[in-house]
GROMACS .gro file of C-alpha atoms in nm:
model
  247
    1UNK     CA    1  -4.069 -25.958  -7.194
    2UNK     CA    2  -3.708 -25.961  -7.314
    3UNK     CA    3  -3.614 -25.662  -7.102
    4UNK     CA    4  -3.776 -25.809  -6.789
    5UNK     CA    5  -3.587 -26.135  -6.842
    6UNK     CA    6  -3.255 -25.954  -6.840
    7UNK     CA    7  -3.345 -25.797  -6.503
    8UNK     CA    8  -3.411 -26.126  -6.328
    9UNK     CA    9  -3.215 -26.167  -6.002
   10UNK     CA   10  -2.914 -26.396  -5.995
   11UNK     CA   11  -2.992 -26.752  -5.895
   12UNK     CA   12  -2.893 -26.810  -5.527
   13UNK     CA   13  -2.664 -27.099  -5.625
   14UNK     CA   14  -2.488 -26.879  -5.881
   15UNK     CA   15  -2.463 -26.602  -5.622
   16UNK     CA   16  -2.294 -26.841  -5.379
   17UNK     CA   17  -2.042 -26.943  -5.645
   18UNK     CA   18  -1.978 -26.573  -5.711
   19UNK     CA   19  -1.908 -26.512  -5.342
   20UNK     CA   20  -1.670 -26.809  -5.338
   21UNK     CA   21  -1.479 -26.669  -5.637
   22UNK     CA   22  -1.468 -26.321  -5.485
   23UNK     CA   23  -1.322 -26.463  -5.163
   24UNK     CA   24  -0.983 -26.475  -5.341
   25UNK     CA   25  -0.999 -26.103  -5.417
   26UNK     CA   26  -0.861 -26.040  -5.068
   27UNK     CA   27  -0.553 -26.247  -5.145
   28UNK     CA   28  -0.505 -26.082  -5.484
   29UNK     CA   29  -0.540 -25.725  -5.356
   30UNK     CA   30  -0.340 -25.779  -5.037
   31UNK     CA   31  -0.067 -25.982  -5.208
   32UNK     CA   32  -0.023 -25.738  -5.496
   33UNK     CA   33  -0.033 -25.435  -5.269
   34UNK     CA   34   0.222 -25.587  -5.032
   35UNK     CA   35   0.445 -25.698  -5.320
   36UNK     CA   36   0.449 -25.355  -5.480
   37UNK     CA   37   0.505 -25.168  -5.154
   38UNK     CA   38   0.769 -25.408  -5.023
   39UNK     CA   39   0.974 -25.402  -5.342
   40UNK     CA   40   0.936 -25.026  -5.382
   41UNK     CA   41   1.055 -24.982  -5.026
   42UNK     CA   42   1.351 -25.214  -5.084
   43UNK     CA   43   1.447 -25.032  -5.402
   44UNK     CA   44   1.422 -24.693  -5.235
   45UNK     CA   45   1.626 -24.809  -4.940
   46UNK     CA   46   1.893 -24.973  -5.153
   47UNK     CA   47   1.908 -24.680  -5.395
   48UNK     CA   48   1.995 -24.458  -5.103
   49UNK     CA   49   2.254 -24.697  -4.960
   50UNK     CA   50   2.401 -24.900  -5.252
   51UNK     CA   51   2.558 -24.755  -5.565
   52UNK     CA   52   2.597 -25.083  -5.759
   53UNK     CA   53   2.300 -25.118  -5.996
   54UNK     CA   54   2.327 -25.498  -6.021
   55UNK     CA   55   2.338 -25.538  -5.644
   56UNK     CA   56   2.014 -25.343  -5.615
   57UNK     CA   57   1.843 -25.572  -5.868
   58UNK     CA   58   1.974 -25.891  -5.706
   59UNK     CA   59   1.871 -25.777  -5.360
   60UNK     CA   60   1.523 -25.684  -5.485
   61UNK     CA   61   1.487 -26.022  -5.661
   62UNK     CA   62   1.589 -26.203  -5.343
   63UNK     CA   63   1.339 -25.997  -5.146
   64UNK     CA   64   1.068 -26.079  -5.401
   65UNK     CA   65   1.134 -26.453  -5.388
   66UNK     CA   66   1.143 -26.459  -5.008
   67UNK     CA   67   0.835 -26.241  -4.981
   68UNK     CA   68   0.630 -26.448  -5.228
   69UNK     CA   69   0.715 -26.771  -5.046
   70UNK     CA   70   0.647 -26.617  -4.707
   71UNK     CA   71   0.315 -26.466  -4.810
   72UNK     CA   72   0.205 -26.784  -4.987
   73UNK     CA   73   0.290 -27.008  -4.693
   74UNK     CA   74   0.134 -26.759  -4.451
   75UNK     CA   75  -0.192 -26.751  -4.648
   76UNK     CA   76  -0.198 -27.131  -4.665
   77UNK     CA   77  -0.139 -27.174  -4.293
   78UNK     CA   78  -0.384 -26.898  -4.203
   79UNK     CA   79  -0.668 -27.036  -4.416
   80UNK     CA   80  -0.599 -27.391  -4.301
   81UNK     CA   81  -0.598 -27.289  -3.934
   82UNK     CA   82  -0.919 -27.090  -3.977
   83UNK     CA   83  -1.094 -27.384  -4.145
   84UNK     CA   84  -0.980 -27.628  -3.877
   85UNK     CA   85  -1.093 -27.403  -3.592
   86UNK     CA   86  -1.429 -27.324  -3.751
   87UNK     CA   87  -1.496 -27.688  -3.838
   88UNK     CA   88  -1.414 -27.788  -3.480
   89UNK     CA   89  -1.655 -27.526  -3.347
   90UNK     CA   90  -1.924 -27.638  -3.590
   91UNK     CA   91  -1.877 -27.998  -3.478
   92UNK     CA   92  -1.903 -27.902  -3.112
   93UNK     CA   93  -2.208 -27.684  -3.177
   94UNK     CA   94  -2.375 -27.970  -3.365
   95UNK     CA   95  -2.303 -28.209  -3.077
   96UNK     CA   96  -2.459 -27.965  -2.828
   97UNK     CA   97  -2.763 -27.920  -3.051
   98UNK     CA   98  -2.814 -28.296  -3.074
   99UNK     CA   99  -2.761 -28.349  -2.702
  100UNK     CA  100  -2.978 -28.058  -2.586
  101UNK     CA  101  -3.241 -27.992  -2.854
  102UNK     CA  102  -3.472 -27.799  -2.623
  103UNK     CA  103  -3.199 -27.551  -2.532
  104UNK     CA  104  -3.128 -27.498  -2.901
  105UNK     CA  105  -3.496 -27.446  -2.974
  106UNK     CA  106  -3.525 -27.187  -2.698
  107UNK     CA  107  -3.208 -27.007  -2.808
  108UNK     CA  108  -3.325 -27.002  -3.169
  109UNK     CA  109  -3.665 -26.876  -3.058
  110UNK     CA  110  -3.503 -26.586  -2.870
  111UNK     CA  111  -3.276 -26.502  -3.163
  112UNK     CA  112  -3.560 -26.492  -3.416
  113UNK     CA  113  -3.757 -26.270  -3.179
  114UNK     CA  114  -3.457 -26.035  -3.150
  115UNK     CA  115  -3.441 -26.013  -3.529
  116UNK     CA  116  -3.797 -25.881  -3.548
  117UNK     CA  117  -4.039 -26.174  -3.547
  118UNK     CA  118  -4.317 -26.184  -3.293
  119UNK     CA  119  -4.282 -26.444  -3.022
  120UNK     CA  120  -4.574 -26.644  -3.161
  121UNK     CA  121  -4.439 -26.638  -3.518
  122UNK     CA  122  -4.091 -26.737  -3.400
  123UNK     CA  123  -4.243 -27.022  -3.196
  124UNK     CA  124  -4.431 -27.157  -3.499
  125UNK     CA  125  -4.118 -27.143  -3.714
  126UNK     CA  126  -3.904 -27.321  -3.455
  127UNK     CA  127  -4.174 -27.582  -3.402
  128UNK     CA  128  -4.189 -27.644  -3.777
  129UNK     CA  129  -3.809 -27.669  -3.800
  130UNK     CA  130  -3.808 -27.918  -3.514
  131UNK     CA  131  -3.982 -28.169  -3.740
  132UNK     CA  132  -3.661 -28.171  -3.948
  133UNK     CA  133  -3.370 -28.187  -3.700
  134UNK     CA  134  -3.107 -28.124  -3.967
  135UNK     CA  135  -3.276 -27.799  -4.070
  136UNK     CA  136  -3.304 -27.695  -3.704
  137UNK     CA  137  -2.936 -27.764  -3.639
  138UNK     CA  138  -2.819 -27.589  -3.956
  139UNK     CA  139  -3.028 -27.283  -3.873
  140UNK     CA  140  -2.903 -27.281  -3.513
  141UNK     CA  141  -2.543 -27.295  -3.634
  142UNK     CA  142  -2.598 -26.970  -3.821
  143UNK     CA  143  -2.847 -26.784  -3.602
  144UNK     CA  144  -2.738 -26.891  -3.253
  145UNK     CA  145  -2.367 -26.968  -3.289
  146UNK     CA  146  -2.292 -26.741  -3.583
  147UNK     CA  147  -2.092 -27.021  -3.748
  148UNK     CA  148  -2.304 -27.126  -4.040
  149UNK     CA  149  -2.312 -26.981  -4.389
  150UNK     CA  150  -1.942 -26.898  -4.394
  151UNK     CA  151  -1.740 -26.967  -4.706
  152UNK     CA  152  -1.415 -27.130  -4.605
  153UNK     CA  153  -1.135 -27.069  -4.850
  154UNK     CA  154  -0.921 -27.340  -5.000
  155UNK     CA  155  -0.585 -27.325  -4.823
  156UNK     CA  156  -0.380 -27.434  -5.124
  157UNK     CA  157  -0.561 -27.195  -5.359
  158UNK     CA  158  -0.525 -26.906  -5.116
  159UNK     CA  159  -0.154 -26.974  -5.076
  160UNK     CA  160  -0.088 -26.997  -5.450
  161UNK     CA  161  -0.295 -26.688  -5.528
  162UNK     CA  162  -0.126 -26.487  -5.254
  163UNK     CA  163   0.224 -26.590  -5.364
  164UNK     CA  164   0.159 -26.517  -5.731
  165UNK     CA  165  -0.008 -26.185  -5.651
  166UNK     CA  166   0.288 -26.081  -5.437
  167UNK     CA  167   0.538 -26.177  -5.708
  168UNK     CA  168   0.332 -26.004  -5.976
  169UNK     CA  169   0.309 -25.686  -5.773
  170UNK     CA  170   0.680 -25.699  -5.688
  171UNK     CA  171   0.782 -25.707  -6.055
  172UNK     CA  172   0.613 -25.373  -6.126
  173UNK     CA  173   0.863 -25.140  -5.954
  174UNK     CA  174   1.151 -25.373  -6.041
  175UNK     CA  175   1.099 -25.381  -6.420
  176UNK     CA  176   1.235 -25.030  -6.490
  177UNK     CA  177   1.567 -25.130  -6.334
  178UNK     CA  178   1.621 -25.389  -6.607
  179UNK     CA  179   1.601 -25.121  -6.876
  180UNK     CA  180   1.735 -24.812  -6.699
  181UNK     CA  181   2.088 -24.825  -6.561
  182UNK     CA  182   2.086 -24.483  -6.407
  183UNK     CA  183   1.987 -24.542  -6.046
  184UNK     CA  184   1.801 -24.217  -5.990
  185UNK     CA  185   1.609 -24.236  -6.319
  186UNK     CA  186   1.524 -24.602  -6.254
  187UNK     CA  187   1.399 -24.515  -5.906
  188UNK     CA  188   1.174 -24.241  -6.040
  189UNK     CA  189   1.032 -24.478  -6.304
  190UNK     CA  190   0.980 -24.744  -6.036
  191UNK     CA  191   0.791 -24.499  -5.815
  192UNK     CA  192   0.573 -24.384  -6.103
  193UNK     CA  193   0.493 -24.747  -6.194
  194UNK     CA  194   0.422 -24.825  -5.828
  195UNK     CA  195   0.186 -24.532  -5.788
  196UNK     CA  196   0.004 -24.613  -6.113
  197UNK     CA  197  -0.045 -24.982  -6.035
  198UNK     CA  198  -0.161 -24.918  -5.679
  199UNK     CA  199  -0.406 -24.659  -5.805
  200UNK     CA  200  -0.545 -24.918  -6.049
  201UNK     CA  201  -0.566 -25.182  -5.774
  202UNK     CA  202  -0.744 -24.938  -5.546
  203UNK     CA  203  -0.982 -24.835  -5.822
  204UNK     CA  204  -1.054 -25.202  -5.896
  205UNK     CA  205  -1.132 -25.267  -5.530
  206UNK     CA  206  -1.369 -24.971  -5.531
  207UNK     CA  207  -1.535 -25.105  -5.844
  208UNK     CA  208  -1.592 -25.442  -5.681
  209UNK     CA  209  -1.738 -25.268  -5.377
  210UNK     CA  210  -1.969 -25.061  -5.604
  211UNK     CA  211  -1.844 -24.735  -5.456
  212UNK     CA  212  -1.966 -24.414  -5.613
  213UNK     CA  213  -1.624 -24.246  -5.598
  214UNK     CA  214  -1.387 -24.525  -5.685
  215UNK     CA  215  -1.096 -24.290  -5.745
  216UNK     CA  216  -1.068 -24.238  -5.368
  217UNK     CA  217  -0.957 -24.597  -5.319
  218UNK     CA  218  -0.694 -24.548  -5.586
  219UNK     CA  219  -0.568 -24.226  -5.428
  220UNK     CA  220  -0.550 -24.396  -5.087
  221UNK     CA  221  -0.340 -24.682  -5.225
  222UNK     CA  222  -0.116 -24.438  -5.411
  223UNK     CA  223  -0.067 -24.223  -5.102
  224UNK     CA  224   0.038 -24.525  -4.897
  225UNK     CA  225   0.287 -24.620  -5.168
  226UNK     CA  226   0.446 -24.276  -5.175
  227UNK     CA  227   0.472 -24.264  -4.796
  228UNK     CA  228   0.631 -24.610  -4.775
  229UNK     CA  229   0.871 -24.534  -5.061
  230UNK     CA  230   0.979 -24.205  -4.906
  231UNK     CA  231   1.034 -24.372  -4.569
  232UNK     CA  232   1.241 -24.647  -4.732
  233UNK     CA  233   1.456 -24.397  -4.918
  234UNK     CA  234   1.520 -24.194  -4.603
  235UNK     CA  235   1.615 -24.509  -4.413
  236UNK     CA  236   1.855 -24.599  -4.693
  237UNK     CA  237   2.017 -24.258  -4.676
  238UNK     CA  238   2.045 -24.289  -4.299
  239UNK     CA  239   2.226 -24.625  -4.308
  240UNK     CA  240   2.448 -24.546  -4.608
  241UNK     CA  241   2.728 -24.410  -4.384
  242UNK     CA  242   2.735 -24.748  -4.210
  243UNK     CA  243   2.809 -24.918  -4.541
  244UNK     CA  244   3.087 -24.674  -4.612
  245UNK     CA  245   3.234 -24.733  -4.268
  246UNK     CA  246   3.223 -25.111  -4.313
  247UNK     CA  247   3.396 -25.080  -4.649
   0.00000   0.00000   0.00000
């Protein structure tokens, strides 16, 4: 009895709360990944173009602050716009359902039949739902319009999470520069830290997705980091003569 109790499925309400909490994983993963890659790219570019260690740190800090604000505001505006558009569509769909109930019933009947129910079974279900208009409309929003059942994020939460995740990721490649004055050694340490953190983030994403080979996600993230860092360093080397000319 005790073992069977531990295998009980998660309550649907608890499952919904879990999905709502996991909706911020996108902001965490994307923000941290972008923060790490952006700062690593900046450091690589500056290390190839600027010899002053303090200037590299200051420029990277400025990039981190600007990036965190930009990403946070972008996430806020994006989530807010999505919620406004979806709510407007839901409102319009509800108005159409109330104004033309028979059209909604027929559309829902066709959709249920497409999903595998027999025509007679779908007709009985729609007829039963029609006795409770709110249930009929809510079901039509999901089945007919494809608008129901979505979990809209909180714009403020998404913005804060995205900004903090970006800043947290950005500090990873920057930290070695506070302890290592040698530019080349600091850059190597920054790249190692970047690769390690992105591998962990990728592995974590694979764990959340219940993938059998989670290490592949980590390798993918790490490969992207190395490619971006190498590109940034090459760009820095390419523009370094311009700085010398300006000086």
